[in-house]
Amino acid sequence: MAAPSKPHQPDGTSSGWNPRLALLVAATFFMEFLDGTVLTTAIPSIAADFAIPAADVNITMTAYLLTVAVGIPISGWLAERFGARRIFCAAIAVFTLASLACALSQDLATLTLSRIAQGAGGAMMVPVGTLVVLRGTPKSELLRATAFLVWPGLLAPVLAPLVGGALTTYLSWHWIFLVNIPLGAAAFAAALRLVPVTPGDPGRRLDWTGMALTTVGVGALVAGLELASSHPELPWAGISALAGAVALTAAVLWMRRAPHPLFNLQVFHARTFRAMATGGFVYRVTISSVPFLLPLMFQTGFGWSPLQAGAMVAAVFVGNIGIKPATTPLIRKFGFKAMLVFASVASAITFAACAFLTPETPEALMFVLLVCSGAFRSIGFSAYASVQYADIPPAQLTSANTVSATIVQLGTGSGIALAALLIRTFNGPVLVPQDPARPFRGAFLAMAVLMLASTADSLLLPRHAGAAVSQRGHGQDQSTKPGTTADGDTQPGTSCTTTMSTPAQAGTTQPAVSPPAPEPGEVPLPPRPAEGRAPRR
């Protein structure tokens, strides 16, 4: 029986898979993700109440997204310094109280400041909540855990137009924020009961230089992306993005030699984690553009009503949910590499197919196409969310989680900015007269080509990448040397928690976590002299 190793567990988190905790964290994520985009449909109503131009209300969305982006990098240090449980509960409280302040706002300045406070709470909820779940999850259960954590990012962008439109139409824009009050109160009470006690490390130092460079870099980059999508005619978008890239480069150079860096950049030594930052980044950029492009194409290009467009986009939601029960079995059967390649190629095909939709296309056919697109989207999201932690040792989990959350935030913003830029680009020369959907067709084709870059990166993954998580086949290539991972890196550990084998197991072939039953049609695993890694003492 595997037992937690006390010396390697300074935060006091107990190991063990807790679905209720994962569901709680996923619910808080959904609130944070939804509030990032739900305000779009309420902008005209807010502008009318405040007697200001609708364009001025965009500052509330930009302030929220910018605060979330710049707050994520320091969240990992806060969790280590004060304890993940304390920070997670504080984040829920801040987010909930800020939502109440947003609903009570009487002018744009108050609403903007309240949105900044709401973004600060959201910035802590996402990475710290993920850390709380991952620390108590052995690698054999990581696929199940990430299945819970992935769905908010999949569903929130799709449901935001429907939720925002319904609340604004039948109640008022204030209810977009008021619904967070009972949800936040329930989440806070549940967090006090479910999240393990984490005392923190009072002696942990903060890398002030690294934090400043990272905050400036991420903030400038996100601001540049927002300007590129809203005001592409101004030069400030390029200037801001360039300044952000320079600051992030300086942050990387600093943290490579800093005695106590904000992030441990050794996480990039793991090929499976690098996949998230390369092909995974491209995948998220392209996928994030779909909830932005589809409603605009249906309304502007096809002349549909917002309700009709929102109902059709909901087909993506159906695909996300419908494939979810099969995602984990598929990854266990075929492995991460095969499923990442499949998800990216299939997504590219659906993007190309969207480019050829017309107002005369049967709506049933459109619905089926978007259901398939949502299913492929879900498979890729789940695979990247799980494989990135496959070879991360417990000591580097906080850094890996925070870096991943930052890259995800940048990828989402980049997808929307790139989609807006492509629409304007293809809106220039007239190739097909009297076709209002022409810019969107070009954007979808460009996104399909870009998605193939993610496919190329996935093809370069080792055959057994992430085998410790997927538990596929023998888990490791027979040629893998003891003490190394499938991609040749030094084996850092066998679980996301600090679960260790007992002395009685050190010389046996029994793994610390029992492998799952074989899938139908698979041959049961025979006993082997080693699991592809050196026995731990």
mmCIF file of C-alpha atoms in Angstrom, residues 183-508:
data_model
loop_
_atom_site.group_PDB
_atom_site.id
_atom_site.type_symbol
_atom_site.label_atom_id
_atom_site.label_comp_id
_atom_site.label_asym_id
_atom_site.label_seq_id
_atom_site.Cartn_x
_atom_site.Cartn_y
_atom_site.Cartn_z
ATOM 1 C CA LEU A 183 -22.648 30.261 -6.061
ATOM 2 C CA GLY A 184 -19.625 31.876 -4.436
ATOM 3 C CA ALA A 185 -21.034 31.484 -0.929
ATOM 4 C CA ALA A 186 -21.690 27.792 -1.534
ATOM 5 C CA ALA A 187 -18.220 27.311 -3.017
ATOM 6 C CA PHE A 188 -16.593 29.047 -0.033
ATOM 7 C CA ALA A 189 -18.414 26.809 2.445
ATOM 8 C CA ALA A 190 -17.514 23.708 0.446
ATOM 9 C CA ALA A 191 -13.869 24.772 0.190
ATOM 10 C CA LEU A 192 -13.580 25.072 3.969
ATOM 11 C CA ARG A 193 -14.772 21.488 4.251
ATOM 12 C CA LEU A 194 -13.076 19.802 1.283
ATOM 13 C CA VAL A 195 -9.730 21.525 0.733
ATOM 14 C CA PRO A 196 -6.944 19.991 2.857
ATOM 15 C CA VAL A 197 -5.182 22.198 5.385
ATOM 16 C CA THR A 198 -2.019 23.735 3.911
ATOM 17 C CA PRO A 199 0.113 25.638 6.451
ATOM 18 C CA GLY A 200 2.545 27.145 3.911
ATOM 19 C CA ASP A 201 6.188 28.090 4.226
ATOM 20 C CA PRO A 202 6.820 31.384 6.110
ATOM 21 C CA GLY A 203 10.465 31.371 5.018
ATOM 22 C CA ARG A 204 9.747 31.238 1.295
ATOM 23 C CA ARG A 205 11.258 34.266 -0.439
ATOM 24 C CA LEU A 206 9.691 36.225 -3.258
ATOM 25 C CA ASP A 207 11.702 36.855 -6.410
ATOM 26 C CA TRP A 208 10.832 40.531 -6.750
ATOM 27 C CA THR A 209 12.789 41.043 -9.965
ATOM 28 C CA GLY A 210 11.319 37.976 -11.603
ATOM 29 C CA MET A 211 7.837 38.940 -10.473
ATOM 30 C CA ALA A 212 8.180 42.496 -11.817
ATOM 31 C CA LEU A 213 9.511 41.366 -15.195
ATOM 32 C CA THR A 214 6.902 38.625 -15.544
ATOM 33 C CA THR A 215 4.015 40.878 -14.502
ATOM 34 C CA VAL A 216 5.056 43.648 -16.883
ATOM 35 C CA GLY A 217 5.675 41.159 -19.677
ATOM 36 C CA VAL A 218 2.373 39.321 -19.354
ATOM 37 C CA GLY A 219 0.431 42.538 -18.827
ATOM 38 C CA ALA A 220 1.951 44.279 -21.848
ATOM 39 C CA LEU A 221 1.457 41.220 -24.030
ATOM 40 C CA VAL A 222 -2.213 40.823 -23.057
ATOM 41 C CA ALA A 223 -2.799 44.552 -23.508
ATOM 42 C CA GLY A 224 -1.245 44.338 -26.967
ATOM 43 C CA LEU A 225 -3.516 41.428 -27.882
ATOM 44 C CA GLU A 226 -6.585 43.323 -26.673
ATOM 45 C CA LEU A 227 -5.575 46.422 -28.660
ATOM 46 C CA ALA A 228 -4.923 44.313 -31.741
ATOM 47 C CA SER A 229 -8.480 42.972 -31.667
ATOM 48 C CA SER A 230 -10.229 46.253 -30.770
ATOM 49 C CA HIS A 231 -8.026 49.023 -32.256
ATOM 50 C CA PRO A 232 -5.794 47.479 -34.929
ATOM 51 C CA GLU A 233 -5.349 50.834 -36.647
ATOM 52 C CA LEU A 234 -3.284 52.167 -33.738
ATOM 53 C CA PRO A 235 0.448 51.388 -33.412
ATOM 54 C CA TRP A 236 0.144 50.770 -29.681
ATOM 55 C CA ALA A 237 -0.830 47.131 -30.112
ATOM 56 C CA GLY A 238 2.497 46.228 -31.728
ATOM 57 C CA ILE A 239 4.479 48.389 -29.321
ATOM 58 C CA SER A 240 2.807 46.853 -26.287
ATOM 59 C CA ALA A 241 3.203 43.290 -27.558
ATOM 60 C CA LEU A 242 6.884 43.872 -28.362
ATOM 61 C CA ALA A 243 7.516 45.361 -24.919
ATOM 62 C CA GLY A 244 5.826 42.372 -23.343
ATOM 63 C CA ALA A 245 7.947 39.911 -25.311
ATOM 64 C CA VAL A 246 11.136 41.753 -24.298
ATOM 65 C CA ALA A 247 10.136 41.776 -20.619
ATOM 66 C CA LEU A 248 9.292 38.054 -20.651
ATOM 67 C CA THR A 249 12.618 37.269 -22.322
ATOM 68 C CA ALA A 250 14.394 39.242 -19.619
ATOM 69 C CA ALA A 251 12.385 37.376 -16.966
ATOM 70 C CA VAL A 252 13.490 34.015 -18.370
ATOM 71 C CA LEU A 253 17.139 35.081 -18.447
ATOM 72 C CA TRP A 254 16.894 36.355 -14.871
ATOM 73 C CA MET A 255 15.182 33.276 -13.451
ATOM 74 C CA ARG A 256 17.747 30.954 -15.030
ATOM 75 C CA ARG A 257 20.387 32.345 -12.653
ATOM 76 C CA ALA A 258 18.348 33.727 -9.738
ATOM 77 C CA PRO A 259 18.963 31.981 -6.380
ATOM 78 C CA HIS A 260 15.215 31.847 -5.593
ATOM 79 C CA PRO A 261 13.406 32.236 -8.932
ATOM 80 C CA LEU A 262 9.696 32.924 -9.191
ATOM 81 C CA PHE A 263 9.382 29.853 -11.442
ATOM 82 C CA ASN A 264 11.555 26.778 -11.671
ATOM 83 C CA LEU A 265 12.241 26.722 -15.423
ATOM 84 C CA GLN A 266 13.526 23.157 -15.202
ATOM 85 C CA VAL A 267 9.917 22.131 -15.851
ATOM 86 C CA PHE A 268 10.672 22.685 -19.544
ATOM 87 C CA HIS A 269 13.204 19.844 -19.453
ATOM 88 C CA ALA A 270 10.234 17.461 -19.613
ATOM 89 C CA ARG A 271 9.212 16.921 -23.233
ATOM 90 C CA THR A 272 5.605 16.324 -22.235
ATOM 91 C CA PHE A 273 5.447 19.724 -20.518
ATOM 92 C CA ARG A 274 7.094 21.441 -23.485
ATOM 93 C CA ALA A 275 4.344 19.974 -25.669
ATOM 94 C CA MET A 276 1.856 22.150 -23.798
ATOM 95 C CA ALA A 277 3.928 25.271 -24.504
ATOM 96 C CA THR A 278 4.497 24.514 -28.210
ATOM 97 C CA GLY A 279 1.834 22.479 -29.984
ATOM 98 C CA GLY A 280 -0.550 22.943 -27.082
ATOM 99 C CA PHE A 281 -0.253 26.730 -27.333
ATOM 100 C CA VAL A 282 -1.035 26.631 -31.062
ATOM 101 C CA TYR A 283 -3.932 24.274 -30.397
ATOM 102 C CA ARG A 284 -5.448 26.615 -27.810
ATOM 103 C CA VAL A 285 -4.970 29.659 -30.052
ATOM 104 C CA THR A 286 -6.931 28.071 -32.872
ATOM 105 C CA ILE A 287 -9.593 26.489 -30.670
ATOM 106 C CA SER A 288 -10.174 29.751 -28.776
ATOM 107 C CA SER A 289 -11.004 31.523 -32.024
ATOM 108 C CA VAL A 290 -14.047 29.339 -32.764
ATOM 109 C CA PRO A 291 -16.495 30.752 -30.142
ATOM 110 C CA PHE A 292 -15.484 34.206 -31.425
ATOM 111 C CA LEU A 293 -15.782 33.481 -35.168
ATOM 112 C CA LEU A 294 -18.949 31.375 -35.284
ATOM 113 C CA PRO A 295 -21.460 33.845 -33.739
ATOM 114 C CA LEU A 296 -20.086 36.679 -35.862
ATOM 115 C CA MET A 297 -20.297 34.626 -39.062
ATOM 116 C CA PHE A 298 -23.850 33.514 -38.334
ATOM 117 C CA GLN A 299 -25.040 37.035 -37.495
ATOM 118 C CA THR A 300 -22.969 39.232 -39.817
ATOM 119 C CA GLY A 301 -22.445 36.790 -42.666
ATOM 120 C CA PHE A 302 -25.721 34.850 -42.636
ATOM 121 C CA GLY A 303 -28.012 37.530 -41.189
ATOM 122 C CA TRP A 304 -29.208 35.361 -38.298
ATOM 123 C CA SER A 305 -30.576 36.719 -35.035
ATOM 124 C CA PRO A 306 -28.395 36.535 -31.909
ATOM 125 C CA LEU A 307 -30.686 33.876 -30.435
ATOM 126 C CA GLN A 308 -30.498 31.704 -33.557
ATOM 127 C CA ALA A 309 -26.732 32.090 -33.720
ATOM 128 C CA GLY A 310 -26.318 31.295 -30.016
ATOM 129 C CA ALA A 311 -28.480 28.196 -30.303
ATOM 130 C CA MET A 312 -26.392 26.883 -33.209
ATOM 131 C CA VAL A 313 -23.092 27.568 -31.403
ATOM 132 C CA ALA A 314 -24.470 25.534 -28.496
ATOM 133 C CA ALA A 315 -23.878 22.479 -30.707
ATOM 134 C CA VAL A 316 -20.198 22.822 -29.784
ATOM 135 C CA PHE A 317 -21.270 22.460 -26.155
ATOM 136 C CA VAL A 318 -23.170 19.278 -27.024
ATOM 137 C CA GLY A 319 -20.034 17.803 -28.610
ATOM 138 C CA ASN A 320 -17.900 18.776 -25.607
ATOM 139 C CA ILE A 321 -20.216 17.028 -23.171
ATOM 140 C CA GLY A 322 -21.113 14.094 -25.375
ATOM 141 C CA ILE A 323 -17.525 12.913 -25.895
ATOM 142 C CA LYS A 324 -16.406 13.517 -22.313
ATOM 143 C CA PRO A 325 -17.200 9.995 -20.970
ATOM 144 C CA ALA A 326 -15.147 8.483 -23.795
ATOM 145 C CA THR A 327 -12.138 10.816 -23.574
ATOM 146 C CA THR A 328 -10.283 8.969 -20.820
ATOM 147 C CA PRO A 329 -10.855 5.464 -22.268
ATOM 148 C CA LEU A 330 -9.665 6.687 -25.693
ATOM 149 C CA ILE A 331 -6.448 8.124 -24.263
ATOM 150 C CA ARG A 332 -5.813 4.980 -22.216
ATOM 151 C CA LYS A 333 -6.330 2.772 -25.275
ATOM 152 C CA PHE A 334 -4.436 4.726 -27.938
ATOM 153 C CA GLY A 335 -2.059 6.934 -25.901
ATOM 154 C CA PHE A 336 -1.515 10.678 -25.808
ATOM 155 C CA LYS A 337 0.436 11.010 -29.038
ATOM 156 C CA ALA A 338 -2.170 9.294 -31.215
ATOM 157 C CA MET A 339 -5.066 11.219 -29.679
ATOM 158 C CA LEU A 340 -3.318 14.598 -29.943
ATOM 159 C CA VAL A 341 -2.582 13.979 -33.617
ATOM 160 C CA PHE A 342 -6.151 12.833 -34.223
ATOM 161 C CA ALA A 343 -7.723 15.777 -32.355
ATOM 162 C CA SER A 344 -5.666 18.389 -34.227
ATOM 163 C CA VAL A 345 -6.188 16.872 -37.699
ATOM 164 C CA ALA A 346 -9.915 16.363 -37.112
ATOM 165 C CA SER A 347 -10.258 19.918 -35.760
ATOM 166 C CA ALA A 348 -8.470 21.302 -38.834
ATOM 167 C CA ILE A 349 -10.943 19.449 -41.058
ATOM 168 C CA THR A 350 -13.933 20.891 -39.201
ATOM 169 C CA PHE A 351 -12.461 24.419 -39.475
ATOM 170 C CA ALA A 352 -12.078 24.004 -43.217
ATOM 171 C CA ALA A 353 -15.644 22.679 -43.432
ATOM 172 C CA CYS A 354 -16.944 25.741 -41.548
ATOM 173 C CA ALA A 355 -15.404 27.934 -44.249
ATOM 174 C CA PHE A 356 -17.763 26.401 -46.808
ATOM 175 C CA LEU A 357 -20.981 26.835 -44.832
ATOM 176 C CA THR A 358 -23.635 29.067 -46.422
ATOM 177 C CA PRO A 359 -27.062 30.328 -45.327
ATOM 178 C CA GLU A 360 -28.512 27.614 -47.581
ATOM 179 C CA THR A 361 -26.664 24.797 -45.775
ATOM 180 C CA PRO A 362 -29.183 22.624 -43.885
ATOM 181 C CA GLU A 363 -29.133 23.569 -40.231
ATOM 182 C CA ALA A 364 -29.089 19.902 -39.238
ATOM 183 C CA LEU A 365 -25.834 19.458 -41.159
ATOM 184 C CA MET A 366 -24.363 22.552 -39.482
ATOM 185 C CA PHE A 367 -25.374 21.210 -36.101
ATOM 186 C CA VAL A 368 -23.690 17.846 -36.730
ATOM 187 C CA LEU A 369 -20.508 19.563 -37.933
ATOM 188 C CA LEU A 370 -20.300 21.729 -34.798
ATOM 189 C CA VAL A 371 -21.032 18.750 -32.547
ATOM 190 C CA CYS A 372 -18.057 16.952 -34.122
ATOM 191 C CA SER A 373 -15.916 20.061 -33.744
ATOM 192 C CA GLY A 374 -16.806 20.243 -30.046
ATOM 193 C CA ALA A 375 -15.966 16.567 -29.549
ATOM 194 C CA PHE A 376 -12.520 16.882 -31.160
ATOM 195 C CA ARG A 377 -11.944 20.065 -29.159
ATOM 196 C CA SER A 378 -12.694 18.245 -25.927
ATOM 197 C CA ILE A 379 -10.311 15.372 -26.702
ATOM 198 C CA GLY A 380 -7.409 17.721 -27.415
ATOM 199 C CA PHE A 381 -8.058 19.877 -24.343
ATOM 200 C CA SER A 382 -8.165 16.858 -22.039
ATOM 201 C CA ALA A 383 -5.049 15.290 -23.548
ATOM 202 C CA TYR A 384 -2.911 18.424 -23.243
ATOM 203 C CA ALA A 385 -4.187 19.161 -19.724
ATOM 204 C CA SER A 386 -3.107 15.688 -18.561
ATOM 205 C CA VAL A 387 0.096 14.991 -20.468
ATOM 206 C CA GLN A 388 1.774 18.229 -19.377
ATOM 207 C CA TYR A 389 2.154 16.931 -15.807
ATOM 208 C CA ALA A 390 3.174 13.382 -16.724
ATOM 209 C CA ASP A 391 6.892 13.847 -15.980
ATOM 210 C CA ILE A 392 6.777 16.736 -13.488
ATOM 211 C CA PRO A 393 8.168 15.860 -10.021
ATOM 212 C CA PRO A 394 6.258 17.023 -6.935
ATOM 213 C CA ALA A 395 8.868 19.681 -6.101
ATOM 214 C CA GLN A 396 8.262 21.400 -9.468
ATOM 215 C CA LEU A 397 4.486 21.053 -9.550
ATOM 216 C CA THR A 398 3.760 24.607 -8.356
ATOM 217 C CA SER A 399 6.008 26.146 -11.014
ATOM 218 C CA ALA A 400 4.627 23.902 -13.758
ATOM 219 C CA ASN A 401 1.048 24.701 -12.783
ATOM 220 C CA THR A 402 1.609 28.482 -12.682
ATOM 221 C CA VAL A 403 3.555 28.565 -15.954
ATOM 222 C CA SER A 404 0.843 26.467 -17.608
ATOM 223 C CA ALA A 405 -1.942 28.773 -16.389
ATOM 224 C CA THR A 406 -0.054 31.807 -17.720
ATOM 225 C CA ILE A 407 0.494 30.223 -21.130
ATOM 226 C CA VAL A 408 -3.153 29.162 -21.306
ATOM 227 C CA GLN A 409 -4.257 32.736 -20.589
ATOM 228 C CA LEU A 410 -1.974 34.077 -23.309
ATOM 229 C CA GLY A 411 -3.151 31.419 -25.752
ATOM 230 C CA THR A 412 -6.812 32.293 -25.234
ATOM 231 C CA GLY A 413 -6.181 36.007 -25.743
ATOM 232 C CA SER A 414 -4.029 35.327 -28.783
ATOM 233 C CA GLY A 415 -6.784 33.251 -30.387
ATOM 234 C CA ILE A 416 -9.358 36.045 -30.171
ATOM 235 C CA ALA A 417 -6.871 38.704 -31.313
ATOM 236 C CA LEU A 418 -5.699 36.600 -34.248
ATOM 237 C CA ALA A 419 -9.274 35.844 -35.307
ATOM 238 C CA ALA A 420 -10.149 39.555 -35.276
ATOM 239 C CA LEU A 421 -7.018 40.334 -37.278
ATOM 240 C CA LEU A 422 -7.834 37.663 -39.864
ATOM 241 C CA ILE A 423 -11.377 38.992 -40.294
ATOM 242 C CA ARG A 424 -10.021 42.443 -41.084
ATOM 243 C CA THR A 425 -7.358 41.015 -43.378
ATOM 244 C CA PHE A 426 -9.789 39.014 -45.496
ATOM 245 C CA ASN A 427 -12.250 41.895 -45.500
ATOM 246 C CA GLY A 428 -9.892 43.803 -47.807
ATOM 247 C CA PRO A 429 -9.713 42.656 -51.429
ATOM 248 C CA VAL A 430 -13.035 41.513 -52.857
ATOM 249 C CA LEU A 431 -12.642 37.941 -54.052
ATOM 250 C CA VAL A 432 -16.299 36.866 -54.014
ATOM 251 C CA PRO A 433 -18.700 39.778 -54.555
ATOM 252 C CA GLN A 434 -21.827 40.030 -52.422
ATOM 253 C CA ASP A 435 -20.656 37.461 -49.868
ATOM 254 C CA PRO A 436 -20.848 38.977 -46.361
ATOM 255 C CA ALA A 437 -19.365 35.775 -44.910
ATOM 256 C CA ARG A 438 -16.189 36.029 -47.026
ATOM 257 C CA PRO A 439 -13.906 37.359 -44.208
ATOM 258 C CA PHE A 440 -14.977 34.542 -41.918
ATOM 259 C CA ARG A 441 -14.323 31.900 -44.566
ATOM 260 C CA GLY A 442 -10.763 33.138 -44.939
ATOM 261 C CA ALA A 443 -10.310 33.212 -41.163
ATOM 262 C CA PHE A 444 -11.514 29.616 -40.754
ATOM 263 C CA LEU A 445 -9.217 28.369 -43.543
ATOM 264 C CA ALA A 446 -6.251 30.170 -41.977
ATOM 265 C CA MET A 447 -7.046 28.622 -38.601
ATOM 266 C CA ALA A 448 -7.239 25.181 -40.215
ATOM 267 C CA VAL A 449 -3.725 25.613 -41.638
ATOM 268 C CA LEU A 450 -2.417 26.902 -38.303
ATOM 269 C CA MET A 451 -3.881 23.888 -36.507
ATOM 270 C CA LEU A 452 -1.673 21.621 -38.622
ATOM 271 C CA ALA A 453 1.345 23.183 -36.866
ATOM 272 C CA SER A 454 0.014 21.613 -33.683
ATOM 273 C CA THR A 455 -0.213 18.291 -35.538
ATOM 274 C CA ALA A 456 3.436 18.528 -36.580
ATOM 275 C CA ASP A 457 4.510 19.109 -32.976
ATOM 276 C CA SER A 458 2.457 16.150 -31.740
ATOM 277 C CA LEU A 459 4.033 13.875 -34.366
ATOM 278 C CA LEU A 460 7.432 14.633 -32.811
ATOM 279 C CA LEU A 461 6.358 13.358 -29.390
ATOM 280 C CA PRO A 462 7.852 10.017 -28.263
ATOM 281 C CA ARG A 463 5.605 7.041 -28.857
ATOM 282 C CA HIS A 464 5.019 6.424 -25.154
ATOM 283 C CA ALA A 465 4.833 10.077 -24.065
ATOM 284 C CA GLY A 466 2.822 10.345 -20.854
ATOM 285 C CA ALA A 467 2.567 6.573 -20.402
ATOM 286 C CA ALA A 468 2.739 6.944 -16.611
ATOM 287 C CA VAL A 469 -0.550 8.832 -16.821
ATOM 288 C CA SER A 470 -2.324 7.041 -19.666
ATOM 289 C CA GLN A 471 -1.284 3.590 -18.321
ATOM 290 C CA ARG A 472 -1.336 2.383 -21.929
ATOM 291 C CA GLY A 473 0.360 -0.897 -22.833
ATOM 292 C CA HIS A 474 3.412 -1.501 -20.701
ATOM 293 C CA GLY A 475 3.539 2.154 -19.656
ATOM 294 C CA GLN A 476 7.108 2.499 -20.968
ATOM 295 C CA ASP A 477 8.982 1.579 -24.092
ATOM 296 C CA GLN A 478 11.011 -1.572 -23.548
ATOM 297 C CA SER A 479 14.057 0.329 -24.750
ATOM 298 C CA THR A 480 13.655 2.978 -22.068
ATOM 299 C CA LYS A 481 16.555 2.962 -19.669
ATOM 300 C CA PRO A 482 15.882 2.561 -15.962
ATOM 301 C CA GLY A 483 15.578 5.885 -14.240
ATOM 302 C CA THR A 484 14.494 7.758 -17.379
ATOM 303 C CA THR A 485 11.193 8.751 -18.935
ATOM 304 C CA ALA A 486 9.973 7.682 -22.340
ATOM 305 C CA ASP A 487 11.507 10.761 -23.936
ATOM 306 C CA GLY A 488 14.922 10.212 -22.409
ATOM 307 C CA ASP A 489 14.745 12.732 -19.576
ATOM 308 C CA THR A 490 15.615 11.806 -16.027
ATOM 309 C CA GLN A 491 12.630 10.264 -14.327
ATOM 310 C CA PRO A 492 11.522 12.844 -11.743
ATOM 311 C CA GLY A 493 8.848 10.856 -9.927
ATOM 312 C CA THR A 494 5.875 8.635 -10.446
ATOM 313 C CA SER A 495 2.955 10.738 -9.333
ATOM 314 C CA CYS A 496 1.776 14.296 -9.057
ATOM 315 C CA THR A 497 1.544 13.722 -5.338
ATOM 316 C CA THR A 498 4.358 12.653 -3.066
ATOM 317 C CA THR A 499 3.118 9.063 -2.987
ATOM 318 C CA MET A 500 6.012 6.670 -2.417
ATOM 319 C CA SER A 501 6.457 2.912 -2.233
ATOM 320 C CA THR A 502 6.929 1.328 1.130
ATOM 321 C CA PRO A 503 10.229 -0.425 1.852
ATOM 322 C CA ALA A 504 8.576 -3.797 1.359
ATOM 323 C CA GLN A 505 7.720 -2.824 -2.193
ATOM 324 C CA ALA A 506 11.052 -1.352 -3.169
ATOM 325 C CA GLY A 507 12.348 -4.578 -4.623
ATOM 326 C CA THR A 508 9.115 -5.892 -6.106
#
